Coordinates of C-alpha atoms in Angstrom, one line a residue:
M1 CA 14.2 31.1 27.8
F2 CA 10.6 33.4 27.8
I3 CA 10.8 33.3 24.1
G4 CA 11.7 29.7 24.2
I5 CA 8.6 28.3 26.1
V6 CA 6.6 31.0 24.1
C7 CA 7.9 29.1 20.6
Y8 CA 7.4 25.8 21.8
L9 CA 3.8 26.5 23.0
L10 CA 3.1 28.2 19.4
S11 CA 4.7 25.1 17.8
L12 CA 2.2 22.8 20.0
T13 CA -0.8 25.1 19.1
Y14 CA 0.4 25.0 15.1
A15 CA 0.4 21.0 15.7
E16 CA -2.9 20.6 17.4
Q17 CA -4.5 22.7 14.4
K18 CA -3.2 20.1 11.9
L19 CA -3.7 16.5 13.9
P20 CA -5.6 14.5 13.9
V21 CA -4.9 13.4 10.5
A22 CA -5.9 10.5 8.1
L23 CA -4.4 10.4 4.9
N24 CA -4.5 7.6 2.4
T25 CA -3.3 6.9 -1.3
W26 CA -5.6 7.5 -4.3
A27 CA -9.2 9.0 -4.2
F28 CA -10.8 6.2 -2.0
L29 CA -12.6 9.5 -0.2
E30 CA -15.2 7.4 2.0
A31 CA -12.8 4.8 3.3
N32 CA -10.6 8.0 4.5
Q33 CA -13.8 9.7 6.0
V34 CA -14.5 6.4 7.9
A35 CA -11.0 7.0 9.3
W36 CA -11.4 10.4 10.0
T37 CA -15.0 10.3 11.7
I38 CA -13.5 7.2 14.0
L39 CA -10.7 9.3 14.9
H40 CA -13.1 12.2 16.4
E41 CA -15.2 9.1 18.3
P42 CA -14.5 9.2 22.3
G43 CA -12.7 5.7 23.5
K44 CA -11.8 5.1 19.6
S45 CA -7.8 4.5 18.8
S46 CA -6.2 5.5 15.7
L47 CA -5.6 2.1 15.1
D48 CA -9.3 1.4 15.2
A49 CA -9.5 4.2 12.6
L50 CA -7.0 2.7 10.2
V51 CA -8.2 -0.7 10.5
E52 CA -11.8 0.7 9.8
G53 CA -10.9 2.7 7.1
V54 CA -8.9 0.5 5.1
A55 CA -11.4 -2.4 5.7
T56 CA -14.1 0.1 3.7
C57 CA -11.8 -0.5 0.9
E58 CA -11.6 -4.0 0.7
D59 CA -15.3 -4.2 1.5
Q60 CA -15.8 -2.2 -1.4
Q61 CA -13.3 -3.6 -3.8
C62 CA -11.6 -0.1 -4.3
D63 CA -10.8 0.1 -8.1
G64 CA -10.9 -3.7 -8.2
T65 CA -7.5 -3.7 -6.6
V66 CA -8.3 -3.7 -2.8
G67 CA -9.9 -6.8 -1.5
Y68 CA -11.8 -9.8 -2.9
G69 CA -12.8 -10.2 -6.9
G70 CA -10.0 -8.6 -8.2
S71 CA -6.4 -9.0 -9.9
P72 CA -6.6 -12.6 -10.3
D73 CA -3.0 -14.6 -10.9
E74 CA -2.3 -17.1 -13.4
H75 CA -4.4 -19.4 -12.1
G76 CA -7.4 -17.4 -11.4
E77 CA -7.1 -17.0 -7.4
T78 CA -7.1 -13.7 -5.9
T79 CA -5.0 -13.4 -3.0
L80 CA -4.7 -10.3 -0.5
D81 CA -1.5 -8.6 1.3
S82 CA -1.8 -6.6 4.1
M83 CA 0.1 -4.7 6.9
I84 CA 0.2 -2.9 9.9
M85 CA 2.8 -0.7 11.6
D86 CA 2.8 1.1 15.2
G87 CA 5.1 3.9 15.3
S88 CA 5.5 4.3 18.9
N89 CA 7.3 0.5 19.0
M90 CA 8.1 -0.6 15.6
N91 CA 5.8 -3.2 15.8
M92 CA 3.6 -4.7 13.1
G93 CA 1.6 -7.4 11.8
A94 CA 1.1 -8.3 8.1
V95 CA 0.0 -11.2 6.0
A96 CA 1.0 -12.4 2.4
G97 CA -0.9 -14.5 0.0
L98 CA -3.6 -14.7 2.0
R99 CA -6.0 -17.2 0.5
H100 CA -10.0 -17.6 1.3
I101 CA -10.2 -14.7 3.8
K102 CA -11.9 -11.4 2.7
Q103 CA -10.4 -9.5 5.9
A104 CA -7.0 -8.9 5.1
I105 CA -6.2 -5.9 7.5
R106 CA -8.2 -7.4 10.7
T107 CA -5.9 -10.6 9.6
A108 CA -3.0 -7.8 10.1
R109 CA -4.1 -6.9 13.3
F110 CA -4.4 -9.9 14.5
V111 CA -0.9 -10.5 13.9
L112 CA 0.1 -7.5 15.4
E113 CA -2.1 -8.0 18.5
H114 CA -1.7 -11.5 19.2
T115 CA 1.5 -13.1 17.7
D116 CA 5.0 -12.7 18.7
H117 CA 5.5 -12.7 14.8
S118 CA 5.7 -10.0 12.1
L119 CA 4.6 -11.8 8.9
L120 CA 2.2 -15.0 7.9
V121 CA 1.8 -16.3 4.5
G122 CA -0.5 -18.3 2.6
D123 CA -2.7 -21.0 3.7
A124 CA -0.9 -21.0 7.2
A125 CA -2.2 -17.3 7.4
S126 CA -5.6 -18.4 6.4
N127 CA -5.4 -20.8 9.1
F128 CA -4.2 -18.3 11.5
A129 CA -7.4 -16.0 10.6
E130 CA -9.9 -18.8 10.8
M131 CA -8.6 -19.5 14.3
M132 CA -9.3 -15.5 15.3
G133 CA -12.8 -16.2 14.4
L134 CA -12.6 -14.8 11.0
R135 CA -14.7 -16.9 8.1
R136 CA -13.2 -18.8 5.2
E137 CA -14.8 -18.2 1.8
S138 CA -14.4 -18.0 -1.8
L139 CA -12.3 -14.7 -3.1
T140 CA -13.3 -15.3 -6.8
T141 CA -16.3 -13.1 -8.1
P142 CA -17.8 -13.3 -11.8
A143 CA -16.0 -10.4 -12.6
S144 CA -12.6 -11.7 -11.5
R145 CA -13.4 -15.1 -13.3
A146 CA -14.4 -13.8 -16.4
M147 CA -11.1 -11.1 -16.3
W148 CA -8.9 -14.7 -16.2
L149 CA -11.0 -16.6 -18.7
E150 CA -10.4 -13.7 -21.1
W151 CA -6.7 -13.6 -20.6
R152 CA -6.1 -17.2 -20.9
H153 CA -8.5 -16.8 -24.2
H154 CA -5.9 -14.1 -25.5
N155 CA -2.9 -16.5 -24.9
C156 CA -1.9 -15.4 -21.4
Q157 CA -0.7 -11.5 -22.5
P158 CA 0.5 -9.9 -21.0
N159 CA 2.7 -11.7 -18.5
F160 CA 5.2 -11.8 -15.7
W161 CA 7.5 -14.4 -17.0
V162 CA 10.8 -14.1 -18.9
N163 CA 13.2 -16.6 -19.8
V164 CA 11.0 -19.8 -20.1
A165 CA 9.7 -22.1 -22.7
P166 CA 7.3 -21.9 -24.3
D167 CA 7.7 -18.4 -25.6
P168 CA 5.6 -16.5 -22.6
K169 CA 5.1 -13.6 -25.1
K170 CA 3.0 -16.1 -27.5
R171 CA 1.8 -18.8 -25.2
C172 CA 0.0 -19.5 -21.8
G173 CA 2.2 -22.3 -19.5
P174 CA 3.6 -24.6 -17.8
Y175 CA 6.8 -23.1 -18.2
K176 CA 10.1 -24.8 -18.0
P177 CA 13.5 -22.6 -17.6
Q178 CA 15.2 -21.7 -21.0
S179 CA 19.2 -21.3 -20.8
K180 CA 19.3 -19.0 -23.6
R181 CA 17.9 -15.5 -22.5
L182 CA 14.9 -14.4 -24.3
T183 CA 14.1 -11.3 -22.6
T184 CA 17.0 -8.5 -23.1
N185 CA 15.1 -5.6 -21.4
S186 CA 13.2 -6.6 -18.2
N187 CA 11.7 -3.0 -17.9
I188 CA 9.8 -3.0 -21.5
K189 CA 8.3 -6.4 -20.3
R190 CA 7.1 -4.5 -17.2
L191 CA 5.4 -1.6 -19.7
E192 CA 3.8 -4.7 -21.8
C193 CA 2.1 -5.8 -18.2
E194 CA 0.6 -2.7 -17.8
I195 CA 1.6 -1.6 -14.4
N196 CA -0.7 1.3 -13.7
Q197 CA -3.4 2.2 -11.3
R198 CA -6.1 0.1 -12.5
N199 CA -4.6 -3.4 -12.0
H200 CA -1.3 -2.4 -9.6
D201 CA -2.8 -0.6 -6.9
T202 CA -2.8 -0.3 -3.3
I203 CA -4.7 1.4 -0.2
G204 CA -1.9 2.9 1.7
M205 CA -3.4 4.8 4.8
I206 CA -1.8 6.7 7.8
V207 CA -3.6 8.0 11.1
I208 CA -2.1 10.2 13.9
N209 CA -4.3 11.2 16.7
Q210 CA -4.0 14.6 18.6
R211 CA -1.4 12.9 20.5
G212 CA 0.5 12.0 18.5
Q213 CA 0.4 8.2 18.1
I214 CA 0.6 7.0 14.0
Y215 CA -0.2 3.9 12.7
A216 CA 0.2 3.2 8.7
G217 CA -1.4 0.4 6.9
T218 CA -1.9 -0.9 3.8
S219 CA -4.3 -3.6 1.6
T220 CA -4.1 -5.1 -2.1
N221 CA -5.1 -7.9 -4.2
G222 CA -1.5 -7.4 -5.7
A223 CA -0.8 -7.6 -9.6
T224 CA -3.3 -8.7 -12.1
H225 CA -2.1 -11.9 -13.7
K226 CA 0.6 -12.1 -11.2
I227 CA 2.4 -15.8 -10.9
A228 CA 1.0 -17.4 -8.2
G229 CA 3.0 -17.0 -5.0
R230 CA 4.1 -13.5 -6.0
V231 CA 3.9 -10.8 -2.9
G232 CA 4.5 -7.2 -3.5
D233 CA 5.5 -4.5 -1.5
S234 CA 2.4 -3.6 0.5
P235 CA 3.3 -6.3 3.2
I236 CA 6.8 -5.6 3.5
P237 CA 8.1 -2.8 6.2
G238 CA 9.7 -0.1 4.4
A239 CA 8.1 -0.6 1.5
G240 CA 4.4 -0.4 1.4
A241 CA 4.4 1.5 4.8
Y242 CA 6.6 2.8 7.5
A243 CA 5.9 4.9 10.7
N244 CA 8.2 6.3 13.4
N245 CA 6.0 8.6 16.1
E246 CA 9.4 10.5 16.5
V247 CA 9.6 11.7 13.0
G248 CA 6.6 10.4 10.5
A249 CA 5.1 8.3 8.2
A250 CA 4.6 7.1 4.8
V251 CA 2.9 5.1 2.4
A252 CA 3.6 3.9 -1.1
T253 CA 1.6 2.6 -4.2
G254 CA 2.4 1.2 -7.6
D255 CA 4.8 -1.3 -9.2
G256 CA 5.6 -3.4 -5.9
D257 CA 8.2 -5.5 -7.4
I258 CA 10.4 -2.4 -8.3
M259 CA 9.6 -0.5 -5.0
M260 CA 10.3 -3.4 -2.3
R261 CA 13.9 -3.3 -3.9
F262 CA 14.4 0.5 -2.6
L263 CA 11.9 0.7 0.5
P264 CA 10.9 4.0 -0.4
S265 CA 8.8 4.3 2.6
L266 CA 11.6 4.1 4.7
L267 CA 13.7 6.5 2.8
A268 CA 11.0 9.1 3.1
V269 CA 10.7 8.5 6.7
E270 CA 14.5 8.7 7.3
A271 CA 14.6 11.7 5.0
L272 CA 12.1 13.3 7.4
R273 CA 14.4 12.4 10.2
S274 CA 17.3 14.1 8.4
G275 CA 15.2 17.4 8.4
E276 CA 13.4 17.4 5.3
T277 CA 9.7 18.3 4.4
P278 CA 7.4 15.7 3.8
E279 CA 7.6 17.1 0.0
N280 CA 11.2 17.1 -0.3
A281 CA 11.2 13.4 1.3
A282 CA 8.7 12.0 -0.8
T283 CA 10.4 13.6 -4.1
Y284 CA 13.5 12.0 -2.8
S285 CA 12.2 8.7 -2.5
M286 CA 10.7 8.5 -6.0
K287 CA 13.9 9.9 -7.7
R288 CA 15.6 7.2 -6.1
I289 CA 13.9 4.4 -8.1
A290 CA 13.1 6.5 -10.8
H291 CA 17.3 6.8 -11.3
Y292 CA 17.6 3.2 -11.8
Y293 CA 14.0 2.5 -13.4
A294 CA 13.3 5.6 -15.7
D295 CA 9.4 3.9 -16.5
F296 CA 8.5 2.9 -13.1
S297 CA 4.7 4.0 -12.2
G298 CA 4.5 4.8 -8.4
A299 CA 3.8 7.2 -5.8
I300 CA 4.2 8.1 -2.3
V301 CA 2.2 9.8 0.6
V302 CA 4.6 11.2 3.2
V303 CA 3.3 13.0 6.6
D304 CA 5.2 14.3 9.6
R305 CA 4.5 14.1 13.1
W306 CA 3.1 17.5 13.0
G307 CA 0.6 16.6 10.3
N308 CA 2.4 18.3 7.4
H309 CA 1.9 16.1 4.6
S310 CA 2.9 16.2 0.6
A311 CA 3.0 13.4 -2.2
A312 CA 5.4 12.4 -4.7
C313 CA 4.4 10.1 -8.0
I314 CA 6.4 9.3 -11.3
G315 CA 4.7 7.5 -14.5
M316 CA 1.6 9.3 -14.0
K317 CA 0.2 12.8 -14.8
K318 CA -1.1 13.6 -11.2
F319 CA -1.7 11.5 -8.3
P320 CA -4.7 12.1 -6.2
Y321 CA -4.5 11.0 -2.2
S322 CA -7.4 12.0 0.0
V323 CA -6.9 13.9 3.4
G324 CA -9.0 14.4 6.9
Q325 CA -7.3 16.7 9.2
G326 CA -8.0 18.7 12.2
K327 CA -12.0 19.6 12.2
N328 CA -11.7 19.2 8.3
K329 CA -13.7 16.7 6.7
S330 CA -12.3 14.4 4.2
V331 CA -11.1 16.0 0.5
I332 CA -9.4 14.6 -2.6
K333 CA -5.7 16.5 -3.0
F334 CA -3.8 16.2 -6.1
R335 CA 0.0 16.4 -6.9
D336 CA 1.9 16.9 -10.3
C337 CA 4.3 14.2 -11.1
I338 CA 8.0 14.3 -11.3
V339 CA 9.0 14.3 -15.1
T340 CA 11.8 11.8 -15.7

């Protein structure tokens, strides 16, 4: 009995050394620093830290793939997807295809805290955000418009259309369905669309406070030149992010159209529940996707409830993620990617 009590107390001390913790995908260090700082402020919650950290990336247009003015769709418009998940009760708030509202993560928080719903989409989500006090404004910038015009000038190449006429590999739309299959390998088609860090990125963030309360969240402007109305993995629970106070959390980034078919964040968290380490859970999740899509590009960050963390990636050489932990300020860590 005495030995058991000692081991339990030692485990608590070990956990305290690693908590609180803030982690996020990619080398978005300033976003991590904001979250880590708020975690140490009296009266602030892990939800506050998550929202302000992600909002920092939205404001700074991290890599041009988060926030306004990036990843224009085929009509030249930027739309936003975002999600927050509460690991204590599995509640979530999310928005998808958000138009004319810059604060996607704040809108997701409003959905979480002021509705019984989980996901709002499109113009209706924008109307909701306005009711909550957010300002409607254009998400288009001179840079995003120039990107779209350049794409149009090059016959809308690359794009995400298949089996339509006119041939989407040669001309812009509008398109109509084509009964004859024109595209025989959708994986090759995805490679032509250059699914990579620069055009298909997301900030996924996990925050755990000293008491073990976990929040996970995401924000993205999606895939560049996407078909209007497309929604990726970021606002989908279990795909872009998943959190459970009993075991830990995970956030993913990469080719969302592929990832949402596998729910990699849920896979990783359930692997933790089965006793796997964060490293093994992350690797298992990515290998599940690579088994079916050998040329897939993506990554995942996984943390257990004690603050032990790792990441895994496929389709890149190295994957950076940002960590602020315990009393240590934010740093960037790198993981070598899995070779398939």
